Amino acid sequence: KGAFDVSADTPQAASDMAASLGLPLAEAEKFADVARRVYGKNLGESVGDAATAVGLLAQQMGLAADDPALQTMTENALRLRKTFGIDVSESIGTVKNLMENFGISGQEAFDLIAAGNQKGLNASGDMLETINEYSVQFASGGATASEFFSIMESGFQNGMLGTDKAAD
């Protein structure tokens, strides 16, 4: 039944992606195949859910269907959602900011966000907002992404309420 559901959902995902990405159906089918592979790794609630994440990444990061980073980053975004409850669109935007501001890879950015959550930096629910607000200032000041996260962690460990206060 599961295999039938996946094969039945993939054409609908392709159709939805063609509409959301403004692509011909044949091109959208390549993106739907990425979504099917992601869902096949038990990520996403359905092929359609995985396709939504693939589409967001394609739009926000400008990734093509044949770019291996599209599948990897989609998997990472869905893992953050599954593990920490982080909205896919919000995590993608934050990863993009980290990549642009600090010149790091998408994998490094996802890893930093996951590690920050594991260390409790999002206890106040403001970690991604802090990253988006302050990463450009820290990067402009010569800090690395690791140093930026270390400052937020030090503030958290020293009793500051929220990463926003630590970054200030």
PDB file of C-alpha atoms in Angstrom:
ATOM      1  CA  LYS A   1       0.000   0.000   0.000  1.00  0.00           C
ATOM      2  CA  GLY A   2       2.822   2.410   0.892  1.00  0.00           C
ATOM      3  CA  ALA A   3       4.561   1.875  -2.439  1.00  0.00           C
ATOM      4  CA  PHE A   4       1.266   2.409  -4.252  1.00  0.00           C
ATOM      5  CA  ASP A   5       0.634   5.626  -2.320  1.00  0.00           C
ATOM      6  CA  VAL A   6       4.105   6.960  -3.201  1.00  0.00           C
ATOM      7  CA  SER A   7       3.706   6.164  -6.886  1.00  0.00           C
ATOM      8  CA  ALA A   8       0.236   7.722  -6.891  1.00  0.00           C
ATOM      9  CA  ASP A   9       1.357  10.834  -5.003  1.00  0.00           C
ATOM     10  CA  THR A  10       4.411  11.551  -7.180  1.00  0.00           C
ATOM     11  CA  PRO A  11       2.461  12.753 -10.269  1.00  0.00           C
ATOM     12  CA  GLN A  12       0.362  15.050  -8.077  1.00  0.00           C
ATOM     13  CA  ALA A  13       3.534  16.399  -6.480  1.00  0.00           C
ATOM     14  CA  ALA A  14       4.974  17.031  -9.957  1.00  0.00           C
ATOM     15  CA  SER A  15       1.829  18.862 -10.980  1.00  0.00           C
ATOM     16  CA  ASP A  16       1.862  20.983  -7.824  1.00  0.00           C
ATOM     17  CA  MET A  17       5.556  21.777  -8.306  1.00  0.00           C
ATOM     18  CA  ALA A  18       5.009  22.744 -11.943  1.00  0.00           C
ATOM     19  CA  ALA A  19       2.469  25.293 -10.745  1.00  0.00           C
ATOM     20  CA  SER A  20       4.472  26.604  -7.769  1.00  0.00           C
ATOM     21  CA  LEU A  21       7.810  26.804  -9.591  1.00  0.00           C
ATOM     22  CA  GLY A  22       6.382  27.891 -12.949  1.00  0.00           C
ATOM     23  CA  LEU A  23       7.975  24.964 -14.764  1.00  0.00           C
ATOM     24  CA  PRO A  24       6.833  22.643 -17.533  1.00  0.00           C
ATOM     25  CA  LEU A  25       5.552  19.348 -16.144  1.00  0.00           C
ATOM     26  CA  ALA A  26       8.515  17.390 -17.537  1.00  0.00           C
ATOM     27  CA  GLU A  27      10.951  19.567 -15.577  1.00  0.00           C
ATOM     28  CA  ALA A  28       8.778  19.514 -12.444  1.00  0.00           C
ATOM     29  CA  GLU A  29       8.830  15.702 -12.551  1.00  0.00           C
ATOM     30  CA  LYS A  30      12.579  15.838 -11.856  1.00  0.00           C
ATOM     31  CA  PHE A  31      11.901  17.837  -8.690  1.00  0.00           C
ATOM     32  CA  ALA A  32       9.114  15.398  -7.756  1.00  0.00           C
ATOM     33  CA  ASP A  33      11.617  12.539  -8.096  1.00  0.00           C
ATOM     34  CA  VAL A  34      13.832  14.300  -5.542  1.00  0.00           C
ATOM     35  CA  ALA A  35      10.814  14.585  -3.245  1.00  0.00           C
ATOM     36  CA  ARG A  36      10.042  10.877  -3.714  1.00  0.00           C
ATOM     37  CA  ARG A  37      13.634   9.961  -2.768  1.00  0.00           C
ATOM     38  CA  VAL A  38      13.488  12.214   0.298  1.00  0.00           C
ATOM     39  CA  TYR A  39      10.201  10.693   1.390  1.00  0.00           C
ATOM     40  CA  GLY A  40      11.690   7.247   0.754  1.00  0.00           C
ATOM     41  CA  LYS A  41      14.175   8.039   3.545  1.00  0.00           C
ATOM     42  CA  ASN A  42      11.237   8.436   5.936  1.00  0.00           C
ATOM     43  CA  LEU A  43      11.410  12.215   5.858  1.00  0.00           C
ATOM     44  CA  GLY A  44       8.270  14.242   5.359  1.00  0.00           C
ATOM     45  CA  GLU A  45       4.713  13.272   6.085  1.00  0.00           C
ATOM     46  CA  SER A  46       4.005  12.416   2.436  1.00  0.00           C
ATOM     47  CA  VAL A  47       5.506  12.825  -1.001  1.00  0.00           C
ATOM     48  CA  GLY A  48       3.535  16.069  -1.247  1.00  0.00           C
ATOM     49  CA  ASP A  49       5.019  17.324   2.011  1.00  0.00           C
ATOM     50  CA  ALA A  50       8.528  16.460   0.817  1.00  0.00           C
ATOM     51  CA  ALA A  51       7.730  18.144  -2.517  1.00  0.00           C
ATOM     52  CA  THR A  52       6.756  21.327  -0.703  1.00  0.00           C
ATOM     53  CA  ALA A  53      10.141  21.332   1.052  1.00  0.00           C
ATOM     54  CA  VAL A  54      11.948  20.622  -2.240  1.00  0.00           C
ATOM     55  CA  GLY A  55      10.072  23.491  -3.868  1.00  0.00           C
ATOM     56  CA  LEU A  56      10.944  25.908  -1.060  1.00  0.00           C
ATOM     57  CA  LEU A  57      14.609  25.015  -1.354  1.00  0.00           C
ATOM     58  CA  ALA A  58      14.544  25.347  -5.120  1.00  0.00           C
ATOM     59  CA  GLN A  59      12.941  28.787  -4.827  1.00  0.00           C
ATOM     60  CA  GLN A  60      14.969  30.198  -1.935  1.00  0.00           C
ATOM     61  CA  MET A  61      18.348  28.707  -2.856  1.00  0.00           C
ATOM     62  CA  GLY A  62      18.020  28.576  -6.621  1.00  0.00           C
ATOM     63  CA  LEU A  63      18.899  24.876  -6.719  1.00  0.00           C
ATOM     64  CA  ALA A  64      18.213  22.760  -9.795  1.00  0.00           C
ATOM     65  CA  ALA A  65      16.646  19.308  -9.611  1.00  0.00           C
ATOM     66  CA  ASP A  66      19.901  17.644 -10.644  1.00  0.00           C
ATOM     67  CA  ASP A  67      21.928  19.423  -7.961  1.00  0.00           C
ATOM     68  CA  PRO A  68      22.737  16.875  -5.208  1.00  0.00           C
ATOM     69  CA  ALA A  69      22.537  19.691  -2.646  1.00  0.00           C
ATOM     70  CA  LEU A  70      18.785  19.940  -3.268  1.00  0.00           C
ATOM     71  CA  GLN A  71      18.105  16.484  -1.846  1.00  0.00           C
ATOM     72  CA  THR A  72      20.643  16.794   0.972  1.00  0.00           C
ATOM     73  CA  MET A  73      19.407  20.199   2.089  1.00  0.00           C
ATOM     74  CA  THR A  74      15.767  19.092   1.870  1.00  0.00           C
ATOM     75  CA  GLU A  75      16.578  16.106   4.074  1.00  0.00           C
ATOM     76  CA  ASN A  76      18.348  18.374   6.570  1.00  0.00           C
ATOM     77  CA  ALA A  77      15.457  20.854   6.679  1.00  0.00           C
ATOM     78  CA  LEU A  78      12.965  18.050   7.267  1.00  0.00           C
ATOM     79  CA  ARG A  79      15.188  16.539   9.978  1.00  0.00           C
ATOM     80  CA  LEU A  80      15.289  19.888  11.791  1.00  0.00           C
ATOM     81  CA  ARG A  81      11.496  20.041  11.612  1.00  0.00           C
ATOM     82  CA  LYS A  82      11.082  16.453  12.787  1.00  0.00           C
ATOM     83  CA  THR A  83      13.607  16.719  15.616  1.00  0.00           C
ATOM     84  CA  PHE A  84      13.235  20.305  16.814  1.00  0.00           C
ATOM     85  CA  GLY A  85       9.935  21.516  15.341  1.00  0.00           C
ATOM     86  CA  ILE A  86      11.624  24.157  13.173  1.00  0.00           C
ATOM     87  CA  ASP A  87       9.575  25.394  10.230  1.00  0.00           C
ATOM     88  CA  VAL A  88      11.155  24.301   6.922  1.00  0.00           C
ATOM     89  CA  SER A  89      10.919  27.726   5.308  1.00  0.00           C
ATOM     90  CA  GLU A  90      12.432  29.410   8.343  1.00  0.00           C
ATOM     91  CA  SER A  91      15.320  26.950   8.540  1.00  0.00           C
ATOM     92  CA  ILE A  92      16.059  27.389   4.829  1.00  0.00           C
ATOM     93  CA  GLY A  93      16.153  31.178   5.166  1.00  0.00           C
ATOM     94  CA  THR A  94      18.456  30.936   8.170  1.00  0.00           C
ATOM     95  CA  VAL A  95      20.768  28.485   6.416  1.00  0.00           C
ATOM     96  CA  LYS A  96      20.899  30.814   3.422  1.00  0.00           C
ATOM     97  CA  ASN A  97      21.859  33.735   5.692  1.00  0.00           C
ATOM     98  CA  LEU A  98      24.621  31.707   7.351  1.00  0.00           C
ATOM     99  CA  MET A  99      25.957  30.589   3.982  1.00  0.00           C
ATOM    100  CA  GLU A 100      25.953  34.108   2.549  1.00  0.00           C
ATOM    101  CA  ASN A 101      27.244  35.915   5.629  1.00  0.00           C
ATOM    102  CA  PHE A 102      29.938  33.460   6.718  1.00  0.00           C
ATOM    103  CA  GLY A 103      30.758  31.705   3.444  1.00  0.00           C
ATOM    104  CA  ILE A 104      30.013  28.255   4.839  1.00  0.00           C
ATOM    105  CA  SER A 105      28.338  25.288   3.172  1.00  0.00           C
ATOM    106  CA  GLY A 106      24.698  24.392   3.618  1.00  0.00           C
ATOM    107  CA  GLN A 107      25.723  21.280   5.526  1.00  0.00           C
ATOM    108  CA  GLU A 108      27.812  23.352   7.960  1.00  0.00           C
ATOM    109  CA  ALA A 109      24.909  25.747   8.456  1.00  0.00           C
ATOM    110  CA  PHE A 110      22.417  22.950   9.160  1.00  0.00           C
ATOM    111  CA  ASP A 111      24.920  21.327  11.510  1.00  0.00           C
ATOM    112  CA  LEU A 112      25.377  24.573  13.472  1.00  0.00           C
ATOM    113  CA  ILE A 113      21.622  25.026  13.818  1.00  0.00           C
ATOM    114  CA  ALA A 114      21.181  21.415  14.969  1.00  0.00           C
ATOM    115  CA  ALA A 115      24.055  21.700  17.452  1.00  0.00           C
ATOM    116  CA  GLY A 116      22.659  24.981  18.786  1.00  0.00           C
ATOM    117  CA  ASN A 117      19.320  23.285  19.402  1.00  0.00           C
ATOM    118  CA  GLN A 118      21.021  20.311  21.061  1.00  0.00           C
ATOM    119  CA  LYS A 119      22.798  22.713  23.423  1.00  0.00           C
ATOM    120  CA  GLY A 120      19.527  24.416  24.341  1.00  0.00           C
ATOM    121  CA  LEU A 121      20.201  27.718  22.558  1.00  0.00           C
ATOM    122  CA  ASN A 122      16.634  27.814  21.268  1.00  0.00           C
ATOM    123  CA  ALA A 123      15.095  27.499  24.727  1.00  0.00           C
ATOM    124  CA  SER A 124      13.583  30.971  24.357  1.00  0.00           C
ATOM    125  CA  GLY A 125      12.508  30.255  20.781  1.00  0.00           C
ATOM    126  CA  ASP A 126      14.647  33.066  19.387  1.00  0.00           C
ATOM    127  CA  MET A 127      17.757  31.353  18.028  1.00  0.00           C
ATOM    128  CA  LEU A 128      16.884  31.491  14.312  1.00  0.00           C
ATOM    129  CA  GLU A 129      15.673  35.066  14.629  1.00  0.00           C
ATOM    130  CA  THR A 130      18.941  35.990  16.369  1.00  0.00           C
ATOM    131  CA  ILE A 131      20.972  34.306  13.641  1.00  0.00           C
ATOM    132  CA  ASN A 132      19.060  36.158  10.945  1.00  0.00           C
ATOM    133  CA  GLU A 133      19.343  39.485  12.753  1.00  0.00           C
ATOM    134  CA  TYR A 134      22.949  39.400  13.927  1.00  0.00           C
ATOM    135  CA  SER A 135      24.911  37.123  11.592  1.00  0.00           C
ATOM    136  CA  VAL A 136      25.689  39.913   9.147  1.00  0.00           C
ATOM    137  CA  GLN A 137      27.119  42.118  11.926  1.00  0.00           C
ATOM    138  CA  PHE A 138      29.257  39.326  13.370  1.00  0.00           C
ATOM    139  CA  ALA A 139      30.505  38.298   9.922  1.00  0.00           C
ATOM    140  CA  SER A 140      31.274  41.935   9.049  1.00  0.00           C
ATOM    141  CA  GLY A 141      33.228  42.174  12.285  1.00  0.00           C
ATOM    142  CA  GLY A 142      35.392  39.233  11.263  1.00  0.00           C
ATOM    143  CA  ALA A 143      33.804  36.489  13.347  1.00  0.00           C
ATOM    144  CA  THR A 144      33.385  32.998  11.963  1.00  0.00           C
ATOM    145  CA  ALA A 145      30.090  31.159  12.143  1.00  0.00           C
ATOM    146  CA  SER A 146      31.527  28.943  14.890  1.00  0.00           C
ATOM    147  CA  GLU A 147      32.599  31.988  16.903  1.00  0.00           C
ATOM    148  CA  PHE A 148      29.140  33.523  16.475  1.00  0.00           C
ATOM    149  CA  PHE A 149      27.497  30.374  17.856  1.00  0.00           C
ATOM    150  CA  SER A 150      30.093  30.167  20.626  1.00  0.00           C
ATOM    151  CA  ILE A 151      29.186  33.694  21.765  1.00  0.00           C
ATOM    152  CA  MET A 152      25.506  32.783  21.863  1.00  0.00           C
ATOM    153  CA  GLU A 153      26.345  29.603  23.798  1.00  0.00           C
ATOM    154  CA  SER A 154      28.530  31.478  26.301  1.00  0.00           C
ATOM    155  CA  GLY A 155      25.733  33.938  26.967  1.00  0.00           C
ATOM    156  CA  PHE A 156      23.248  31.120  27.409  1.00  0.00           C
ATOM    157  CA  GLN A 157      25.554  29.261  29.816  1.00  0.00           C
ATOM    158  CA  ASN A 158      26.083  32.457  31.807  1.00  0.00           C
ATOM    159  CA  GLY A 159      22.365  32.834  32.436  1.00  0.00           C
ATOM    160  CA  MET A 160      21.279  35.216  29.705  1.00  0.00           C
ATOM    161  CA  LEU A 161      17.678  34.717  28.722  1.00  0.00           C
ATOM    162  CA  GLY A 162      17.664  34.099  25.001  1.00  0.00           C
ATOM    163  CA  THR A 163      20.258  34.242  22.285  1.00  0.00           C
ATOM    164  CA  ASP A 164      19.145  37.745  21.368  1.00  0.00           C
ATOM    165  CA  LYS A 165      20.519  39.091  24.652  1.00  0.00           C
ATOM    166  CA  ALA A 166      23.778  37.176  24.170  1.00  0.00           C
ATOM    167  CA  ALA A 167      24.224  38.582  20.668  1.00  0.00           C
ATOM    168  CA  ASP A 168      23.521  42.123  21.896  1.00  0.00           C
TER     169      ASP A 168
END
